[in-house]
Structure formats: structure tokens, C-alpha cells
PDB file of C-alpha atoms in Angstrom:
ATOM      1  CA  MET A   1       8.043 254.002 208.194  1.00 79.00           C
ATOM      2  CA  ASP A   2       5.607 251.866 209.108  1.00 91.00           C
ATOM      3  CA  HIS A   3       1.624 251.623 208.546  1.00 95.00           C
ATOM      4  CA  GLN A   4       1.425 252.883 211.572  1.00 96.00           C
ATOM      5  CA  ALA A   5       3.737 255.908 212.050  1.00 96.00           C
ATOM      6  CA  LEU A   6       1.594 257.184 208.691  1.00 98.00           C
ATOM      7  CA  LYS A   7      -1.445 256.719 209.435  1.00 97.00           C
ATOM      8  CA  THR A   8      -0.569 258.798 212.810  1.00 97.00           C
ATOM      9  CA  ARG A   9       0.752 261.419 210.182  1.00 97.00           C
ATOM     10  CA  HIS A  10      -2.472 261.536 208.449  1.00 97.00           C
ATOM     11  CA  ARG A  11      -5.180 261.488 210.955  1.00 97.00           C
ATOM     12  CA  GLN A  12      -3.362 264.537 212.059  1.00 97.00           C
ATOM     13  CA  GLU A  13      -3.078 266.640 208.709  1.00 97.00           C
ATOM     14  CA  ARG A  14      -6.517 265.095 206.336  1.00 95.00           C
ATOM     15  CA  GLU A  15      -8.523 268.119 207.508  1.00 95.00           C
ATOM     16  CA  GLY A  16      -5.967 269.796 205.029  1.00 94.00           C
ATOM     17  CA  HIS A  17      -5.671 268.056 202.298  1.00 96.00           C
ATOM     18  CA  HIS A  18      -7.806 267.453 199.070  1.00 94.00           C
ATOM     19  CA  PRO A  19     -11.083 264.456 199.516  1.00 93.00           C
ATOM     20  CA  ASN A  20      -9.704 262.806 197.082  1.00 93.00           C
ATOM     21  CA  LEU A  21      -5.673 262.147 197.630  1.00 95.00           C
ATOM     22  CA  THR A  22      -7.638 261.886 201.250  1.00 96.00           C
ATOM     23  CA  LEU A  23      -9.093 258.570 199.910  1.00 95.00           C
ATOM     24  CA  ARG A  24      -5.711 257.425 198.482  1.00 95.00           C
ATOM     25  CA  VAL A  25      -4.109 258.032 201.184  1.00 97.00           C
ATOM     26  CA  HIS A  26      -6.861 255.736 203.716  1.00 97.00           C
ATOM     27  CA  ARG A  27      -6.958 253.264 201.383  1.00 97.00           C
ATOM     28  CA  ALA A  28      -3.437 252.886 200.821  1.00 97.00           C
ATOM     29  CA  LEU A  29      -3.141 252.809 204.726  1.00 98.00           C
ATOM     30  CA  SER A  30      -5.197 250.214 205.199  1.00 98.00           C
ATOM     31  CA  TRP A  31      -3.806 247.992 202.570  1.00 98.00           C
ATOM     32  CA  LEU A  32      -0.763 247.491 203.726  1.00 98.00           C
ATOM     33  CA  ASN A  33      -1.976 247.409 207.498  1.00 98.00           C
ATOM     34  CA  ARG A  34      -3.282 244.260 206.293  1.00 98.00           C
ATOM     35  CA  ALA A  35      -0.099 243.582 204.312  1.00 98.00           C
ATOM     36  CA  GLU A  36       1.771 244.247 207.482  1.00 97.00           C
ATOM     37  CA  GLN A  37      -0.016 241.915 209.432  1.00 96.00           C
ATOM     38  CA  GLU A  38       0.124 239.280 207.036  1.00 97.00           C
ATOM     39  CA  ASP A  39       2.268 235.434 206.698  1.00 96.00           C
ATOM     40  CA  ASP A  40       0.929 233.894 204.146  1.00 97.00           C
ATOM     41  CA  LEU A  41       3.305 234.894 201.123  1.00 97.00           C
ATOM     42  CA  ASP A  42       0.490 234.993 198.454  1.00 97.00           C
ATOM     43  CA  GLY A  43      -1.137 237.641 199.932  1.00 97.00           C
ATOM     44  CA  ARG A  44       1.109 240.011 201.888  1.00 98.00           C
ATOM     45  CA  PHE A  45       2.778 240.769 198.308  1.00 98.00           C
ATOM     46  CA  ILE A  46      -1.880 240.762 196.900  1.00 98.00           C
ATOM     47  CA  PHE A  47      -2.351 243.467 199.728  1.00 98.00           C
ATOM     48  CA  LEU A  48       0.314 244.618 198.362  1.00 98.00           C
ATOM     49  CA  TRP A  49      -0.930 245.479 195.178  1.00 97.00           C
ATOM     50  CA  ILE A  50      -3.487 246.576 196.235  1.00 97.00           C
ATOM     51  CA  ALA A  51      -1.911 249.212 198.177  1.00 97.00           C
ATOM     52  CA  PHE A  52       0.129 250.849 195.050  1.00 96.00           C
ATOM     53  CA  ASN A  53      -2.929 250.970 192.888  1.00 93.00           C
ATOM     54  CA  SER A  54      -4.969 252.137 195.419  1.00 94.00           C
ATOM     55  CA  ALA A  55      -2.400 255.120 195.282  1.00 94.00           C
ATOM     56  CA  TYR A  56      -2.341 255.677 191.997  1.00 91.00           C
ATOM     57  CA  ALA A  57      -5.325 255.111 190.461  1.00 83.00           C
ATOM     58  CA  THR A  58      -7.003 257.433 188.810  1.00 77.00           C
ATOM     59  CA  ASP A  59     -10.484 258.017 187.087  1.00 66.00           C
ATOM     60  CA  ILE A  60     -10.161 259.547 184.150  1.00 52.00           C
ATOM     61  CA  ASP A  61     -13.064 259.233 181.146  1.00 49.00           C
ATOM     62  CA  GLU A  62     -12.125 256.906 178.636  1.00 53.00           C
ATOM     63  CA  GLN A  63     -11.858 258.373 176.238  1.00 48.00           C
ATOM     64  CA  PHE A  64      -7.980 259.755 177.358  1.00 44.00           C
ATOM     65  CA  ARG A  65      -7.277 256.287 179.665  1.00 46.00           C
ATOM     66  CA  LEU A  66      -4.155 254.533 179.254  1.00 55.00           C
ATOM     67  CA  SER A  67      -3.243 251.393 179.673  1.00 79.00           C
ATOM     68  CA  GLU A  68      -2.742 250.136 183.657  1.00 79.00           C
ATOM     69  CA  GLN A  69       0.752 249.786 182.973  1.00 83.00           C
ATOM     70  CA  SER A  70       0.911 253.782 181.420  1.00 84.00           C
ATOM     71  CA  THR A  71      -0.593 254.879 185.113  1.00 85.00           C
ATOM     72  CA  PHE A  72       1.442 253.741 187.158  1.00 86.00           C
ATOM     73  CA  LYS A  73       4.676 254.161 185.435  1.00 89.00           C
ATOM     74  CA  ALA A  74       4.068 257.948 184.904  1.00 89.00           C
ATOM     75  CA  PHE A  75       2.427 257.765 188.292  1.00 92.00           C
ATOM     76  CA  LEU A  76       6.025 256.780 189.750  1.00 93.00           C
ATOM     77  CA  ASP A  77       7.715 259.903 187.329  1.00 94.00           C
ATOM     78  CA  LYS A  78       5.752 261.896 189.448  1.00 95.00           C
ATOM     79  CA  LEU A  79       6.988 260.639 192.361  1.00 95.00           C
ATOM     80  CA  CYS A  80      10.263 260.832 191.974  1.00 95.00           C
ATOM     81  CA  ALA A  81       9.958 264.670 190.885  1.00 95.00           C
ATOM     82  CA  LEU A  82       8.612 264.997 194.144  1.00 96.00           C
ATOM     83  CA  ASP A  83      11.256 262.869 195.872  1.00 96.00           C
ATOM     84  CA  THR A  84      14.069 265.917 197.143  1.00 95.00           C
ATOM     85  CA  ALA A  85      15.344 264.321 200.518  1.00 95.00           C
ATOM     86  CA  ASN A  86      15.819 261.153 196.763  1.00 94.00           C
ATOM     87  CA  LEU A  87      13.817 258.380 199.541  1.00 94.00           C
ATOM     88  CA  ILE A  88      13.167 256.213 196.048  1.00 94.00           C
ATOM     89  CA  GLU A  89      16.488 256.257 194.781  1.00 91.00           C
ATOM     90  CA  ASN A  90      18.792 255.468 198.148  1.00 92.00           C
ATOM     91  CA  LEU A  91      16.085 251.978 198.706  1.00 91.00           C
ATOM     92  CA  VAL A  92      16.724 251.698 195.038  1.00 89.00           C
ATOM     93  CA  TRP A  93      20.375 251.508 195.384  1.00 86.00           C
ATOM     94  CA  SER A  94      20.069 250.257 198.749  1.00 85.00           C
ATOM     95  CA  GLU A  95      18.331 247.453 197.007  1.00 81.00           C
ATOM     96  CA  PHE A  96      19.527 246.816 194.169  1.00 74.00           C
ATOM     97  CA  SER A  97      21.832 243.579 195.517  1.00 73.00           C
ATOM     98  CA  GLY A  98      19.292 241.926 197.067  1.00 79.00           C
ATOM     99  CA  SER A  99      15.001 241.590 195.396  1.00 84.00           C
ATOM    100  CA  ILE A 100      15.853 244.744 192.978  1.00 86.00           C
ATOM    101  CA  ARG A 101      18.830 242.633 191.523  1.00 85.00           C
ATOM    102  CA  ALA A 102      16.795 238.806 191.572  1.00 88.00           C
ATOM    103  CA  LEU A 103      13.868 240.941 189.788  1.00 90.00           C
ATOM    104  CA  LEU A 104      15.776 241.724 187.130  1.00 89.00           C
ATOM    105  CA  ASP A 105      17.551 238.475 186.660  1.00 90.00           C
ATOM    106  CA  ASN A 106      14.234 236.068 186.806  1.00 93.00           C
ATOM    107  CA  PRO A 107      12.988 235.496 183.278  1.00 95.00           C
ATOM    108  CA  TYR A 108      10.007 233.960 185.043  1.00 96.00           C
ATOM    109  CA  VAL A 109       8.713 237.926 186.017  1.00 95.00           C
ATOM    110  CA  PHE A 110       9.160 239.180 182.361  1.00 95.00           C
ATOM    111  CA  GLN A 111       5.728 239.097 179.875  1.00 94.00           C
ATOM    112  CA  SER A 112       7.925 237.857 177.257  1.00 95.00           C
ATOM    113  CA  PHE A 113       9.259 234.887 177.958  1.00 97.00           C
ATOM    114  CA  TRP A 114       5.066 233.812 178.745  1.00 96.00           C
ATOM    115  CA  ASP A 115       4.739 235.260 175.330  1.00 96.00           C
ATOM    116  CA  ASN A 116       7.754 232.842 174.265  1.00 97.00           C
ATOM    117  CA  GLN A 117       6.151 229.951 176.125  1.00 96.00           C
ATOM    118  CA  ASN A 118       2.803 230.372 174.280  1.00 96.00           C
ATOM    119  CA  GLY A 119       3.824 230.911 170.890  1.00 97.00           C
ATOM    120  CA  LYS A 120       3.742 234.325 170.741  1.00 96.00           C
ATOM    121  CA  ILE A 121       7.343 235.365 169.876  1.00 97.00           C
ATOM    122  CA  SER A 122      10.195 233.152 169.253  1.00 97.00           C
ATOM    123  CA  GLU A 123      13.013 232.598 172.199  1.00 97.00           C
ATOM    124  CA  GLN A 124      15.380 234.739 170.276  1.00 97.00           C
ATOM    125  CA  GLN A 125      12.519 237.212 170.530  1.00 97.00           C
ATOM    126  CA  TRP A 126      12.196 237.209 174.261  1.00 96.00           C
ATOM    127  CA  THR A 127      15.731 236.163 174.817  1.00 97.00           C
ATOM    128  CA  GLU A 128      16.500 239.691 173.437  1.00 97.00           C
ATOM    129  CA  ARG A 129      14.525 241.124 175.231  1.00 95.00           C
ATOM    130  CA  PHE A 130      15.373 240.096 178.202  1.00 95.00           C
ATOM    131  CA  ALA A 131      19.147 241.124 177.695  1.00 95.00           C
ATOM    132  CA  SER A 132      18.035 243.912 176.281  1.00 94.00           C
ATOM    133  CA  GLY A 133      15.461 245.049 179.565  1.00 90.00           C
ATOM    134  CA  ARG A 134      18.220 244.559 181.971  1.00 89.00           C
ATOM    135  CA  ARG A 135      21.509 246.500 179.639  1.00 91.00           C
ATOM    136  CA  THR A 136      17.880 249.531 180.306  1.00 90.00           C
ATOM    137  CA  ALA A 137      18.072 248.562 183.838  1.00 86.00           C
ATOM    138  CA  GLN A 138      21.798 248.813 184.202  1.00 86.00           C
ATOM    139  CA  GLN A 139      22.575 251.845 182.015  1.00 90.00           C
ATOM    140  CA  ALA A 140      19.175 253.799 183.964  1.00 88.00           C
ATOM    141  CA  LEU A 141      21.121 253.061 187.575  1.00 83.00           C
ATOM    142  CA  ALA A 142      24.505 254.680 186.314  1.00 86.00           C
ATOM    143  CA  ASN A 143      22.529 257.861 184.844  1.00 90.00           C
ATOM    144  CA  ARG A 144      21.113 256.708 188.086  1.00 86.00           C
ATOM    145  CA  ASN A 145      17.576 257.759 186.813  1.00 91.00           C
ATOM    146  CA  THR A 146      15.396 256.580 189.472  1.00 91.00           C
ATOM    147  CA  ALA A 147      12.620 256.771 187.345  1.00 91.00           C
ATOM    148  CA  ALA A 148      13.714 255.113 184.590  1.00 90.00           C
ATOM    149  CA  VAL A 149      14.529 251.947 187.536  1.00 90.00           C
ATOM    150  CA  LEU A 150      11.424 251.641 188.022  1.00 91.00           C
ATOM    151  CA  GLY A 151       9.884 251.937 185.294  1.00 89.00           C
ATOM    152  CA  VAL A 152      11.626 248.284 184.102  1.00 90.00           C
ATOM    153  CA  LEU A 153      10.725 247.162 187.481  1.00 91.00           C
ATOM    154  CA  PHE A 154       7.365 247.747 188.336  1.00 92.00           C
ATOM    155  CA  ASN A 155       6.842 246.199 184.413  1.00 92.00           C
ATOM    156  CA  ARG A 156       8.408 242.636 186.116  1.00 94.00           C
ATOM    157  CA  ILE A 157       6.141 242.891 190.081  1.00 95.00           C
ATOM    158  CA  TYR A 158       3.115 243.809 187.343  1.00 93.00           C
ATOM    159  CA  THR A 159       3.747 240.428 185.389  1.00 95.00           C
ATOM    160  CA  LEU A 160       3.828 238.501 188.314  1.00 96.00           C
ATOM    161  CA  ARG A 161       0.543 240.193 189.696  1.00 95.00           C
ATOM    162  CA  ASN A 162      -1.438 238.975 186.238  1.00 94.00           C
ATOM    163  CA  GLN A 163      -0.353 235.835 186.911  1.00 96.00           C
ATOM    164  CA  VAL A 164      -1.365 235.915 190.747  1.00 97.00           C
ATOM    165  CA  MET A 165      -4.628 238.026 189.955  1.00 95.00           C
ATOM    166  CA  HIS A 166      -5.820 236.396 186.321  1.00 95.00           C
ATOM    167  CA  GLY A 167      -5.259 232.781 188.380  1.00 96.00           C
ATOM    168  CA  GLY A 168      -2.514 231.672 186.227  1.00 96.00           C
ATOM    169  CA  ALA A 169      -0.415 230.968 189.027  1.00 96.00           C
ATOM    170  CA  THR A 170      -1.541 227.704 192.161  1.00 96.00           C
ATOM    171  CA  TRP A 171      -1.816 229.460 195.703  1.00 97.00           C
ATOM    172  CA  ASN A 172       1.552 228.248 198.181  1.00 96.00           C
ATOM    173  CA  SER A 173       3.038 227.305 194.916  1.00 95.00           C
ATOM    174  CA  SER A 174       6.911 226.066 195.204  1.00 94.00           C
ATOM    175  CA  VAL A 175       8.255 227.371 191.460  1.00 94.00           C
ATOM    176  CA  ASN A 176       6.977 230.880 192.129  1.00 94.00           C
ATOM    177  CA  ARG A 177       8.299 231.248 195.147  1.00 95.00           C
ATOM    178  CA  ASP A 178      11.657 233.087 195.196  1.00 94.00           C
ATOM    179  CA  GLN A 179      10.081 236.093 193.006  1.00 95.00           C
ATOM    180  CA  LEU A 180       7.024 236.850 194.898  1.00 95.00           C
ATOM    181  CA  ARG A 181       9.669 236.696 198.150  1.00 94.00           C
ATOM    182  CA  ASP A 182      11.785 239.373 196.441  1.00 93.00           C
ATOM    183  CA  CYS A 183       8.717 241.705 194.710  1.00 94.00           C
ATOM    184  CA  ALA A 184       6.735 240.961 198.130  1.00 95.00           C
ATOM    185  CA  ASN A 185       9.751 242.516 199.731  1.00 93.00           C
ATOM    186  CA  LEU A 186      10.451 245.055 197.221  1.00 92.00           C
ATOM    187  CA  LEU A 187       6.925 246.524 197.455  1.00 96.00           C
ATOM    188  CA  ALA A 188       6.657 245.975 201.326  1.00 96.00           C
ATOM    189  CA  LYS A 189       9.344 248.967 201.722  1.00 94.00           C
ATOM    190  CA  LEU A 190       7.591 251.076 198.205  1.00 95.00           C
ATOM    191  CA  VAL A 191       4.667 251.950 199.445  1.00 97.00           C
ATOM    192  CA  PRO A 192       5.600 253.008 202.703  1.00 97.00           C
ATOM    193  CA  VAL A 193       8.057 255.836 201.098  1.00 97.00           C
ATOM    194  CA  ILE A 194       4.615 256.465 197.861  1.00 97.00           C
ATOM    195  CA  ILE A 195       2.407 256.702 200.870  1.00 98.00           C
ATOM    196  CA  LEU A 196       4.655 259.456 202.805  1.00 97.00           C
ATOM    197  CA  LEU A 197       5.327 261.720 199.266  1.00 97.00           C
ATOM    198  CA  MET A 198       1.341 262.224 198.650  1.00 97.00           C
ATOM    199  CA  LEU A 199       1.063 263.474 202.152  1.00 97.00           C
ATOM    200  CA  ASP A 200       4.578 265.433 201.298  1.00 97.00           C
ATOM    201  CA  ASN A 201       2.874 266.929 198.179  1.00 97.00           C
ATOM    202  CA  PRO A 202      -1.160 268.097 199.004  1.00 96.00           C
ATOM    203  CA  GLU A 203      -1.332 270.913 196.724  1.00 95.00           C
ATOM    204  CA  THR A 204       0.170 267.505 194.139  1.00 94.00           C
ATOM    205  CA  LEU A 205      -2.674 267.033 191.700  1.00 89.00           C
ATOM    206  CA  TRP A 206      -3.503 263.595 192.134  1.00 91.00           C
ATOM    207  CA  GLY A 207      -5.972 262.787 190.008  1.00 86.00           C
ATOM    208  CA  ASP A 208     -10.587 261.875 191.450  1.00 87.00           C
ATOM    209  CA  ALA A 209      -9.415 258.629 193.173  1.00 85.00           C
ATOM    210  CA  CYS A 210     -11.475 255.686 191.863  1.00 85.00           C
ATOM    211  CA  TYR A 211     -15.278 254.565 193.305  1.00 88.00           C
ATOM    212  CA  PRO A 212     -15.723 257.676 195.271  1.00 86.00           C
ATOM    213  CA  VAL A 213     -17.765 257.081 198.344  1.00 88.00           C
ATOM    214  CA  VAL A 214     -20.959 257.344 197.986  1.00 88.00           C
ATOM    215  CA  ALA A 215     -23.223 257.246 201.657  1.00 74.00           C
TER     216      ALA A 215
END
């Protein structure tokens, strides 16, 4: 399922969808389209993250606003609950021996590793947390708890997102190619599934989209 197939379906069905869903999907598809055209790995990862962000971000009152990680975790939990065809679970299993295992084994996308580098926690603390995170993911996989697996994975992807978006990495750097490749490959397969599930469930409450279009 690529951008063009999803876009065609969206055009056919959007008149019957809530405007918030229509706007979310339209924005996510636009960034997915850009990502599919991008040869530069850094750019591809950024465009795919924005596509994901377009799908999950919600405009809510400041006093009730969750952290960004909590927000996208709740979004992923909702998607997994709606995924009666097990599209996400099948993707997780098919990708486990590739990009998922690589991300779980890569300390450079684990925030506690950097907290240790910056003197915030000890080496023992970060290594224990790293091992615990891997055990959590392995246990979740064994229990077929796809939402929990995604929660661990997206914590890793979010660390890389912060590095890139906040200027903590050099463009086209040789030191982060592996994690950029693995994160981009996973997002490239997951984002279309996310959009598909949103289209399959138009009656679900997806929330108000951020920054509504102003005529």
C-alpha cells in the first residue's frame, strides 16, 4: 500500500468523513508522498516522521496535554485495538529479524545512553535500562502484545527524531547511517498501514487536528 493507492481511496471516501479525519489523512499523505520521492536518507526519515506526526497530533487544552511520547503511545494503542486484520502485528513479526531487532540492539537510539554520556546517570543505570527495555520488547513479542512492542520501538525512533530535529546530528553523517536506515525503513512500512487503519475506521474519535486550515 503506497501513497497513490491510499490517496485514491481517500479521494473516493473523504466526503463522508469527519473534517478532522480528512485533514489528518490529507496531511499525512502529503508527507508520505514526499518521503517516497526522497533519496536522501536524512530527508526521508524527517518526512516520514512528519507524516506520522500529522496522523497522531491532537489539539487539546494545555492543562490536559500529555507529553508527546504519551500522545503517540495512546494513538498506537488505539490503532492496535482497531486492527482486527492484524496488519500491524504481521508487520512487526515480518520486520522483527530486520529493522526491529537492529533498533532494539542499537544503544544510539536509546535515550539513557545519551543521558549517561551527558553525566545525568551512571553507566550501570543506562545499561540496566537498556537490558530492561530489550526484555520488555522480547516479552511483548512472546505475548503478541503488539502495542507494547510499538511503544518500545517508538521510544527508540523518538530519540533519533530528537537528535535530527534539534540539530544533534550532522547531515549525511557516517556515524548514524544504521539507525537512520532502520528507522526510515520501519516508518516507511508502518505509516501507510496507519493511514489505512484510519481510513478503515472513520467513525473513531481521532480528535481535533492541530492548526486547522484558515481560509
